Structure formats: structure tokens, C-alpha cells
Amino acid sequence: MNNEQYSQVLETILSYIKQNISAEVSVDEASNFVTEGLLDSFAILSLIMTLESEFLIKFKPVELANPDLQLVKGLAQSVCDKLAS
């Protein structure tokens, strides 16, 4: 994995989450934006579409069922994996 690429993807995800939450909540790589209630279902789909558009990738619906993608670091890693393939 390219660390610079991972950092860019991570920053994109963290920035999106911070822009879409109303409270001042600490968000980092280990945050689970689903179980912590940071994003609602519409915001999650919007985040996925933002990542697909910005990084020119596509997620299959079955991939989105992976619980690892609920974690900031899991989603960032998945984006980087797609960019590498």
C-alpha cells in the first residue's frame, strides 16, 4: 500500500465525516461511523459515491456489506486496494 495514497484517502473520509456530523466528536482511523451513529444511511451512501467519484473506483453492493467498511481505516484500505488493482 502506498502510504501517501492511504493518507489522501483517509483525509478525504475523515473530512467528509467531520463535515457531516453536527457535534464536535473525535473521529479517527479506528472510528466506526455506523455503530457510533456518526453518519446516517443517506450520508454513508453519499460518502461511498464521493469516494467512487473522487478516486474513480466502483464498489459492488455485496462489497458494501463487509463490516470492515464500517471502520474509517477499513474503508480507506478498501479504496486503496481498488486503486492498486
Short mmCIF file of N, CA, C and O in Angstrom, two decimals:
data_model
loop_
_atom_site.label_atom_id
_atom_site.label_comp_id
_atom_site.label_asym_id
_atom_site.label_seq_id
_atom_site.Cartn_x
_atom_site.Cartn_y
_atom_site.Cartn_z
N MET A 1 0.85 -1.18 0.00
CA MET A 1 0.00 0.00 0.00
C MET A 1 0.89 1.24 0.00
O MET A 1 1.88 1.32 0.71
N ASN A 2 0.50 2.19 -0.77
CA ASN A 2 1.19 3.46 -0.87
C ASN A 2 0.74 4.35 0.30
O ASN A 2 -0.43 4.70 0.41
N ASN A 3 1.66 4.71 1.19
CA ASN A 3 1.30 5.49 2.37
C ASN A 3 0.74 6.86 2.03
O ASN A 3 -0.17 7.35 2.70
N GLU A 4 1.27 7.48 0.99
CA GLU A 4 0.77 8.80 0.58
C GLU A 4 -0.67 8.68 0.08
O GLU A 4 -1.52 9.50 0.42
N GLN A 5 -0.91 7.64 -0.69
CA GLN A 5 -2.26 7.40 -1.21
C GLN A 5 -3.23 7.11 -0.07
O GLN A 5 -4.33 7.66 -0.03
N TYR A 6 -2.80 6.25 0.87
CA TYR A 6 -3.64 5.92 2.02
C TYR A 6 -3.97 7.18 2.81
O TYR A 6 -5.12 7.40 3.21
N SER A 7 -2.97 8.02 3.02
CA SER A 7 -3.18 9.27 3.77
C SER A 7 -4.18 10.17 3.07
O SER A 7 -5.02 10.80 3.72
N GLN A 8 -4.12 10.23 1.75
CA GLN A 8 -5.05 11.06 0.99
C GLN A 8 -6.48 10.52 1.11
O GLN A 8 -7.42 11.29 1.32
N VAL A 9 -6.63 9.21 0.97
CA VAL A 9 -7.96 8.60 1.09
C VAL A 9 -8.48 8.79 2.51
O VAL A 9 -9.64 9.17 2.70
N LEU A 10 -7.64 8.55 3.49
CA LEU A 10 -8.03 8.71 4.89
C LEU A 10 -8.48 10.13 5.18
O LEU A 10 -9.53 10.35 5.80
N GLU A 11 -7.75 11.10 4.69
CA GLU A 11 -8.10 12.51 4.91
C GLU A 11 -9.45 12.83 4.24
O GLU A 11 -10.26 13.57 4.80
N THR A 12 -9.68 12.28 3.07
CA THR A 12 -10.95 12.50 2.38
C THR A 12 -12.12 11.96 3.21
O THR A 12 -13.14 12.64 3.38
N ILE A 13 -11.95 10.76 3.74
CA ILE A 13 -13.02 10.14 4.54
C ILE A 13 -13.24 10.92 5.83
O ILE A 13 -14.38 11.25 6.18
N LEU A 14 -12.16 11.22 6.55
CA LEU A 14 -12.29 11.95 7.81
C LEU A 14 -12.91 13.33 7.60
O LEU A 14 -13.76 13.77 8.38
N SER A 15 -12.49 14.01 6.55
CA SER A 15 -13.03 15.32 6.24
C SER A 15 -14.53 15.24 5.96
O SER A 15 -15.32 16.06 6.44
N TYR A 16 -14.93 14.24 5.17
CA TYR A 16 -16.35 14.07 4.84
C TYR A 16 -17.16 13.84 6.12
O TYR A 16 -18.21 14.47 6.32
N ILE A 17 -16.67 12.95 6.98
CA ILE A 17 -17.41 12.65 8.22
C ILE A 17 -17.52 13.90 9.08
O ILE A 17 -18.60 14.23 9.57
N LYS A 18 -16.42 14.61 9.25
CA LYS A 18 -16.44 15.81 10.09
C LYS A 18 -17.37 16.88 9.55
O LYS A 18 -18.00 17.62 10.31
N GLN A 19 -17.49 16.97 8.23
CA GLN A 19 -18.40 17.95 7.62
C GLN A 19 -19.86 17.56 7.77
O GLN A 19 -20.74 18.40 7.64
N ASN A 20 -20.11 16.27 8.03
CA ASN A 20 -21.49 15.78 8.06
C ASN A 20 -21.99 15.37 9.43
O ASN A 20 -23.04 14.75 9.54
N ILE A 21 -21.26 15.71 10.47
CA ILE A 21 -21.76 15.46 11.82
C ILE A 21 -22.01 16.81 12.50
O ILE A 21 -21.32 17.77 12.24
N SER A 22 -23.01 16.81 13.33
CA SER A 22 -23.39 18.08 13.95
C SER A 22 -22.60 18.38 15.23
O SER A 22 -22.38 19.53 15.56
N ALA A 23 -22.19 17.35 15.92
CA ALA A 23 -21.50 17.55 17.19
C ALA A 23 -19.99 17.52 17.00
O ALA A 23 -19.48 17.00 16.01
N GLU A 24 -19.29 18.08 17.97
CA GLU A 24 -17.84 18.01 17.98
C GLU A 24 -17.44 16.66 18.57
O GLU A 24 -17.35 16.49 19.78
N VAL A 25 -17.26 15.70 17.69
CA VAL A 25 -16.94 14.34 18.10
C VAL A 25 -15.57 14.00 17.54
O VAL A 25 -15.23 14.36 16.42
N SER A 26 -14.79 13.28 18.33
CA SER A 26 -13.47 12.85 17.86
C SER A 26 -13.65 11.72 16.85
O SER A 26 -14.33 10.73 17.12
N VAL A 27 -13.05 11.89 15.68
CA VAL A 27 -13.13 10.88 14.62
C VAL A 27 -11.71 10.58 14.18
O VAL A 27 -10.93 11.49 13.90
N ASP A 28 -11.38 9.28 14.13
CA ASP A 28 -10.04 8.89 13.68
C ASP A 28 -10.14 7.58 12.89
O ASP A 28 -11.23 7.12 12.59
N GLU A 29 -8.99 6.99 12.60
CA GLU A 29 -8.95 5.77 11.79
C GLU A 29 -9.76 4.63 12.39
O GLU A 29 -10.32 3.82 11.66
N ALA A 30 -9.81 4.56 13.70
CA ALA A 30 -10.49 3.45 14.37
C ALA A 30 -11.99 3.67 14.54
O ALA A 30 -12.71 2.78 14.99
N SER A 31 -12.49 4.83 14.15
CA SER A 31 -13.91 5.14 14.33
C SER A 31 -14.78 4.24 13.45
O SER A 31 -14.47 3.99 12.30
N ASN A 32 -15.87 3.77 14.05
CA ASN A 32 -16.88 3.02 13.32
C ASN A 32 -18.04 3.98 13.09
O ASN A 32 -18.82 4.24 13.99
N PHE A 33 -18.12 4.52 11.87
CA PHE A 33 -19.10 5.56 11.61
C PHE A 33 -20.53 5.05 11.56
O PHE A 33 -21.47 5.84 11.59
N VAL A 34 -20.72 3.73 11.54
CA VAL A 34 -22.06 3.16 11.56
C VAL A 34 -22.52 2.95 13.01
O VAL A 34 -23.52 3.53 13.42
N THR A 35 -21.78 2.14 13.77
CA THR A 35 -22.21 1.83 15.14
C THR A 35 -22.13 3.04 16.07
O THR A 35 -22.88 3.11 17.04
N GLU A 36 -21.24 3.97 15.77
CA GLU A 36 -21.14 5.18 16.59
C GLU A 36 -22.19 6.22 16.19
O GLU A 36 -22.30 7.27 16.81
N GLY A 37 -22.94 5.92 15.13
CA GLY A 37 -24.01 6.82 14.70
C GLY A 37 -23.51 8.14 14.13
O GLY A 37 -24.23 9.14 14.16
N LEU A 38 -22.30 8.15 13.61
CA LEU A 38 -21.74 9.39 13.07
C LEU A 38 -22.42 9.80 11.77
O LEU A 38 -22.59 10.99 11.51
N LEU A 39 -22.78 8.81 10.95
CA LEU A 39 -23.43 9.09 9.67
C LEU A 39 -24.71 8.28 9.56
O LEU A 39 -24.74 7.11 9.94
N ASP A 40 -25.75 8.89 9.02
CA ASP A 40 -26.97 8.13 8.76
C ASP A 40 -26.82 7.41 7.42
O ASP A 40 -25.82 7.56 6.72
N SER A 41 -27.79 6.61 7.06
CA SER A 41 -27.69 5.78 5.85
C SER A 41 -27.50 6.62 4.59
O SER A 41 -26.73 6.25 3.70
N PHE A 42 -28.19 7.76 4.51
CA PHE A 42 -28.03 8.62 3.33
C PHE A 42 -26.61 9.18 3.25
O PHE A 42 -25.99 9.21 2.19
N ALA A 43 -26.08 9.61 4.38
CA ALA A 43 -24.72 10.16 4.40
C ALA A 43 -23.67 9.09 4.07
O ALA A 43 -22.66 9.39 3.42
N ILE A 44 -23.92 7.85 4.50
CA ILE A 44 -23.00 6.76 4.17
C ILE A 44 -22.97 6.52 2.67
O ILE A 44 -21.91 6.40 2.06
N LEU A 45 -24.15 6.46 2.07
CA LEU A 45 -24.21 6.28 0.61
C LEU A 45 -23.56 7.45 -0.12
O LEU A 45 -22.86 7.27 -1.12
N SER A 46 -23.77 8.62 0.39
CA SER A 46 -23.16 9.81 -0.21
C SER A 46 -21.64 9.75 -0.09
O SER A 46 -20.91 10.12 -1.03
N LEU A 47 -21.13 9.28 1.04
CA LEU A 47 -19.69 9.11 1.23
C LEU A 47 -19.14 8.12 0.21
O LEU A 47 -18.12 8.38 -0.43
N ILE A 48 -19.82 6.99 0.04
CA ILE A 48 -19.38 5.98 -0.93
C ILE A 48 -19.36 6.58 -2.34
O ILE A 48 -18.39 6.40 -3.09
N MET A 49 -20.40 7.31 -2.69
CA MET A 49 -20.45 7.93 -4.03
C MET A 49 -19.35 8.98 -4.20
O MET A 49 -18.76 9.10 -5.27
N THR A 50 -19.06 9.71 -3.14
CA THR A 50 -17.97 10.70 -3.18
C THR A 50 -16.64 10.01 -3.42
O THR A 50 -15.84 10.45 -4.26
N LEU A 51 -16.39 8.92 -2.71
CA LEU A 51 -15.14 8.18 -2.89
C LEU A 51 -15.04 7.59 -4.30
O LEU A 51 -13.98 7.65 -4.92
N GLU A 52 -16.15 7.04 -4.79
CA GLU A 52 -16.15 6.48 -6.15
C GLU A 52 -15.85 7.55 -7.18
O GLU A 52 -15.07 7.33 -8.11
N SER A 53 -16.43 8.71 -7.01
CA SER A 53 -16.22 9.81 -7.95
C SER A 53 -14.81 10.39 -7.86
O SER A 53 -14.14 10.60 -8.87
N GLU A 54 -14.36 10.64 -6.65
CA GLU A 54 -13.06 11.28 -6.46
C GLU A 54 -11.89 10.38 -6.86
O GLU A 54 -10.89 10.85 -7.41
N PHE A 55 -12.02 9.08 -6.58
CA PHE A 55 -10.91 8.17 -6.84
C PHE A 55 -11.14 7.26 -8.05
O PHE A 55 -10.34 6.36 -8.31
N LEU A 56 -12.25 7.49 -8.77
CA LEU A 56 -12.57 6.74 -9.99
C LEU A 56 -12.56 5.23 -9.76
O LEU A 56 -11.92 4.46 -10.48
N ILE A 57 -13.31 4.83 -8.73
CA ILE A 57 -13.45 3.41 -8.39
C ILE A 57 -14.93 3.08 -8.33
O ILE A 57 -15.77 3.99 -8.38
N LYS A 58 -15.26 1.80 -8.20
CA LYS A 58 -16.65 1.37 -8.03
C LYS A 58 -16.70 0.28 -6.97
O LYS A 58 -15.87 -0.61 -6.94
N PHE A 59 -17.68 0.39 -6.10
CA PHE A 59 -17.96 -0.65 -5.13
C PHE A 59 -19.15 -1.46 -5.62
O PHE A 59 -20.13 -0.89 -6.09
N LYS A 60 -19.07 -2.78 -5.49
CA LYS A 60 -20.21 -3.64 -5.78
C LYS A 60 -21.08 -3.67 -4.52
O LYS A 60 -20.56 -3.59 -3.40
N PRO A 61 -22.39 -3.80 -4.69
CA PRO A 61 -23.27 -3.82 -3.50
C PRO A 61 -22.85 -4.86 -2.46
O PRO A 61 -22.90 -4.59 -1.26
N VAL A 62 -22.41 -6.02 -2.90
CA VAL A 62 -22.02 -7.07 -1.96
C VAL A 62 -20.79 -6.65 -1.14
O VAL A 62 -20.65 -7.02 0.02
N GLU A 63 -19.91 -5.85 -1.73
CA GLU A 63 -18.74 -5.37 -1.00
C GLU A 63 -19.13 -4.46 0.16
O GLU A 63 -18.47 -4.44 1.20
N LEU A 64 -20.19 -3.71 -0.02
CA LEU A 64 -20.61 -2.75 0.99
C LEU A 64 -21.19 -3.42 2.23
O LEU A 64 -21.34 -2.77 3.27
N ALA A 65 -21.48 -4.71 2.14
CA ALA A 65 -22.00 -5.46 3.29
C ALA A 65 -20.88 -5.89 4.24
O ALA A 65 -21.15 -6.35 5.34
N ASN A 66 -19.64 -5.71 3.82
CA ASN A 66 -18.49 -6.10 4.64
C ASN A 66 -18.41 -5.18 5.87
O ASN A 66 -18.25 -3.97 5.73
N PRO A 67 -18.49 -5.75 7.08
CA PRO A 67 -18.45 -4.90 8.29
C PRO A 67 -17.14 -4.14 8.45
O PRO A 67 -17.11 -3.12 9.14
N ASP A 68 -16.06 -4.59 7.82
CA ASP A 68 -14.79 -3.86 7.90
C ASP A 68 -14.91 -2.47 7.29
O ASP A 68 -14.16 -1.56 7.66
N LEU A 69 -15.84 -2.30 6.36
CA LEU A 69 -16.01 -1.00 5.70
C LEU A 69 -16.74 0.01 6.58
O LEU A 69 -16.86 1.18 6.22
N GLN A 70 -17.20 -0.43 7.75
CA GLN A 70 -17.81 0.50 8.70
C GLN A 70 -16.75 1.28 9.47
O GLN A 70 -17.06 2.30 10.08
N LEU A 71 -15.53 0.79 9.44
CA LEU A 71 -14.42 1.47 10.10
C LEU A 71 -13.74 2.40 9.11
O LEU A 71 -13.58 2.06 7.94
N VAL A 72 -13.35 3.56 9.57
CA VAL A 72 -12.66 4.51 8.69
C VAL A 72 -11.46 3.85 8.03
O VAL A 72 -11.28 3.92 6.82
N LYS A 73 -10.63 3.16 8.83
CA LYS A 73 -9.43 2.54 8.27
C LYS A 73 -9.76 1.41 7.31
O LYS A 73 -9.06 1.22 6.32
N GLY A 74 -10.82 0.67 7.55
CA GLY A 74 -11.24 -0.40 6.65
C GLY A 74 -11.70 0.13 5.31
O GLY A 74 -11.37 -0.43 4.25
N LEU A 75 -12.46 1.21 5.35
CA LEU A 75 -12.93 1.83 4.11
C LEU A 75 -11.76 2.42 3.34
O LEU A 75 -11.66 2.25 2.11
N ALA A 76 -10.85 3.08 4.04
CA ALA A 76 -9.68 3.67 3.39
C ALA A 76 -8.83 2.58 2.74
O ALA A 76 -8.36 2.73 1.61
N GLN A 77 -8.64 1.46 3.44
CA GLN A 77 -7.86 0.36 2.90
C GLN A 77 -8.52 -0.23 1.67
O GLN A 77 -7.86 -0.55 0.67
N SER A 78 -9.83 -0.36 1.70
CA SER A 78 -10.57 -0.91 0.57
C SER A 78 -10.43 -0.02 -0.67
O SER A 78 -10.25 -0.51 -1.79
N VAL A 79 -10.51 1.29 -0.47
CA VAL A 79 -10.31 2.23 -1.58
C VAL A 79 -8.91 2.07 -2.15
O VAL A 79 -8.73 1.98 -3.37
N CYS A 80 -7.91 1.99 -1.29
CA CYS A 80 -6.52 1.83 -1.76
C CYS A 80 -6.34 0.50 -2.50
O CYS A 80 -5.62 0.46 -3.51
N ASP A 81 -6.98 -0.55 -2.00
CA ASP A 81 -6.90 -1.85 -2.69
C ASP A 81 -7.47 -1.75 -4.09
O ASP A 81 -6.93 -2.30 -5.05
N LYS A 82 -8.59 -1.04 -4.22
CA LYS A 82 -9.19 -0.86 -5.55
C LYS A 82 -8.29 -0.03 -6.47
O LYS A 82 -8.20 -0.30 -7.66
N LEU A 83 -7.65 0.97 -5.92
CA LEU A 83 -6.76 1.81 -6.72
C LEU A 83 -5.54 1.02 -7.19
O LEU A 83 -5.01 1.29 -8.27
N ALA A 84 -5.12 0.04 -6.39
CA ALA A 84 -3.94 -0.75 -6.73
C ALA A 84 -4.23 -1.84 -7.77
O ALA A 84 -3.33 -2.34 -8.41
N SER A 85 -5.51 -2.17 -7.92
CA SER A 85 -5.85 -3.26 -8.85
C SER A 85 -6.24 -2.77 -10.22
O SER A 85 -6.31 -1.63 -10.51
#
